[in-house]
Amino acid sequence: MSAEARTPAPEAPRAPTDKKLFTGYKSTWCPGCGDFGVLEAAKRAYAELGYGPDDVVMVAGIGCSGRIGAYFKCYALHVTHGRTLPVATAVRMADPERPVLVAGGDGDAYAIGLGHFLHAVRRNIDVTYMVMDNEVYGLTLGQKSPTAQLGLVTKTSPEGVVEHPVRPLPLALITGATFVAQAFSGEVKQLAEILKAAARHKGFALVNILSPCVTYNKVHSYDWARPRVRPIPEGEWESADFDRAMKLAMEFPETIHTGVLYQTRRPIFEELKGPRKPVTTPDVFRPADITPLLEELY
Amino acid sequence: MANVTWKIGGQAGDGIESTGEMFAYAASRYGLHLFTHRNFSSRIRGGYTSYEARLHHGRVLARYDTFDLLIALDQETIDRDIDDVRDKGVLIYDSTTYKPQMDEKHWKRLRTYGIPITDMAISIGSELYRNTVAVGVSCFLLGLPVENVMEIIERMFGRKGSGVVESNRKALEAGRAWAAQNIGAQKDLAVEGVPGRRMYLITGNEAIAMGAIRAGCRFFAGYPITPATSIMEYLIRHFPEYGGVAIQVEDEIAAIHAAIGAGYMGARAMTSSSGPGISLMTEALGLASMTEIPVVVVDVQRAGPSTGMPTKHEQADLNHVVFGGTGDIPRAVLAPGTVEECFEEAQRAFNIADRFQCPVFLLADEELCMNKQSVEKLNVDGIPIDRGEIAYSAGAGYKRYLQTPTGVSPRVVPGTPGGAHVESGVEHAEEGRIIENPHLRRAMMEKRMRKLKHISDYLPAPVLHGDPKAEAVLVGFGSTTGPALEALGRFRGGNGRSRAPKGKKVAYLQLRALWPFQGEQVRKLLAPARRIVVAESNAGGQLARLVRSEMDGHDRIHSLLKYDGRPFRPSEIVEGVRTHL
């Protein structure tokens, strides 16, 4: 059998599948972890979009959040800390027809991987990036992360965080992001809708998800978040009003506007710089003719 | 017959490189073999720069020790190069712009000609033509046919219009005429070409990129760094013709992760860099090894550590590519010594990476990769594509990391029906599940490390050049092979200007792969040697240490080290070996 027998590029709309198809290994997250909501929403979203596990590639980072690569069944590549986006860029360049879901935490995205984040946004590669943001490093047992709010006490900030927090949404907006969303993992239904919109978006889709750490961040908990969350009505999601998006984003943390804050169209990197057809060529066994290259050196 | 070294030197921005290329291609089209050498600084304008071309009747792999003809466009060239012009050699300087300040002895020992190069160029229309005037002088002195130069001029300047081509032709003629009238024929410089012999001038970087294209590599990610950049530039230019994609990314960490991402998708993928970038890429070696995704990494070594001397030669990354990384990482390290081998090993690297699903280094160096050498042909039939173990369907019991005798498990490409699974840099069981169980851990580590035993069968064998019973054996890798082979010829008495003692038998053992170390073969080949001299371009004796770790009789192993940023000259190897005879 040749590689041509692989599943064809998924085309929307497809009939919904069963979200149970995406059930992977049993998780080791703490009971009550916000990431459960993200996992559930992702399963719902991709099932409702009509995908199966063999259709999707997930690139997952390091930390509690990155473990989602083992829990969401698909072609998952669980990589190095902070390096999900370079890997995902190449996955898309190699096969511009495959849906790619990137998952990681706030440390992955905005500390060690911040450089890659900005460049992935600039390129506008067509991936959905779920950042599970809880302001702490959980798997290393509770240190401050770059999104930790001023004053947050952690093991590495015993007197409270003094560094100004990274603001992911404004940062993405000024870097040229074409899809910027904020979500709360306590609102699974809305998160699933956001993830669907992100997957349908042709371009880089940032979905920053407040995903409370019930063990190491007692301050910014579900109870802290709930009264601040203000959902943007779905009818107002497809807005390309940059100033409005910036204003909503800057109201964090007093008001946490959830939904799609901003969406616009810009050519994707794969189309501008990608190959004319996928370069995933496991069945190519015939060497290329390099005669013209050699003749250039005569 | 021919063995003449020509050199032109001036300031960066003077067009030295294009002049050198014009001359080199003209000589190449005359059917001569060439070995060229560029000396340049890590700056864009200003600073000494030179282009050296050794013309030879047969294949040459090294620079010669001295120059026969030096064209010095400025005083700095005199200061740097005059000592290396051979006795009775020819020095040409631009008498319009300066008069050389040099020791009286050089005026006596050299044939020195001041030529109003700039004046002649200006009379043709622009100072820009002075390089072509210099080439015209050279053509007369060496006896290179004007037609060959004109072919190259048309290729280089044809796009700029017939006026520019015509002016260059005039400049060429003016230079020739001046030399004919004022210098006259110089028998010792004349070269005899082989008209009709078709030769190609190619750098190691070009050969590596061409090898990658031939091998089916269709993804490349990189970050600019001297002396590896031209691989990326070449692939960005040529990949589209072959359906491939090459991208410049934000750093070398991204570059290697991207190559791994494309490899995961089933593409043949590569990245390339030099010391500082290779340091960054080291992070991902563990990931590629743990997830068992093929990736090819080219290291074009330059003088380190840190920024070191970015445009200068060294072979000091050996320890890093062989041992670098945290944790136990099975890998292969190939070390081409010629441009032909660059082409061949690039292809082999992809086969090994695919067959063993692990990182493969192509360890090259600045001297090999930045300078054009002539080849009559590249071996385009030698290496078939081997994609290793790929499963095109996956049943219910599919295990990505199935235990096998070789340690290699059939992999599926994303999209394969029924094959969804997780590949993780975290330790995992055969099916991919994350584990910490000590028994499973041991089994999986042994599975990966088992590959090393089998990789050896796929490596190019070490080659012993010369008498297998020689009392002294030189050992080296990479571009050291060129000067080592030339030195060998001198020990055989094949060169009239040699200072090597005749009759002493010396051989050269070229290591074409460095890891996994081919201990058994090396021990056998070195068994008859009373003296072993390991020649390498670094200060620490990295190859010597590696050889010692695999051999008994350490008292017969000696180091010959060079770490001034310049590759070995043949004479330095002759001298270095002679002290051990």
Coordinates of C-alpha atoms in Angstrom, one line a residue, chain A residues 292-298, chain B residues 18 20-29 51 147-161 164-166 168 198-202 206 372:
Chain A
P292 CA 20.7 20.9 -14.3
L293 CA 22.2 21.8 -10.9
L294 CA 25.6 20.5 -12.0
E295 CA 25.5 22.2 -15.3
E296 CA 25.0 25.5 -13.6
L297 CA 28.5 25.0 -12.1
Y298 CA 30.3 24.5 -15.5
Chain B
S18 CA 34.1 37.8 -8.7
G20 CA 38.7 35.0 -8.7
E21 CA 35.7 33.2 -10.0
M22 CA 36.1 34.7 -13.4
F23 CA 39.6 33.4 -13.5
A24 CA 38.8 30.0 -11.9
Y25 CA 35.9 29.3 -14.3
A26 CA 38.0 30.3 -17.3
A27 CA 40.7 27.8 -16.2
S28 CA 38.1 25.2 -15.5
R29 CA 36.7 25.5 -19.0
Y51 CA 41.2 34.5 -3.9
E147 CA 37.6 32.4 -25.5
N148 CA 37.2 30.7 -22.1
V149 CA 37.4 33.9 -20.3
M150 CA 34.9 35.6 -22.7
E151 CA 32.4 32.7 -22.1
I152 CA 32.6 33.4 -18.4
I153 CA 32.4 37.2 -18.9
E154 CA 29.3 36.8 -21.0
R155 CA 27.7 34.6 -18.3
M156 CA 28.6 36.9 -15.5
F157 CA 27.8 40.2 -17.2
G158 CA 25.5 39.3 -20.0
R159 CA 22.5 40.4 -18.1
K160 CA 24.0 43.9 -17.7
G161 CA 23.9 44.4 -21.4
V164 CA 29.3 46.0 -20.2
V165 CA 30.4 42.7 -21.9
E166 CA 32.2 44.7 -24.6
N168 CA 35.1 43.8 -20.1
R198 CA 34.2 19.1 -19.0
M199 CA 34.8 20.2 -15.4
Y200 CA 32.6 21.5 -12.7
L201 CA 33.6 24.0 -10.0
I202 CA 31.8 23.2 -6.8
E206 CA 26.8 23.1 -3.0
K372 CA 35.4 25.8 -5.1

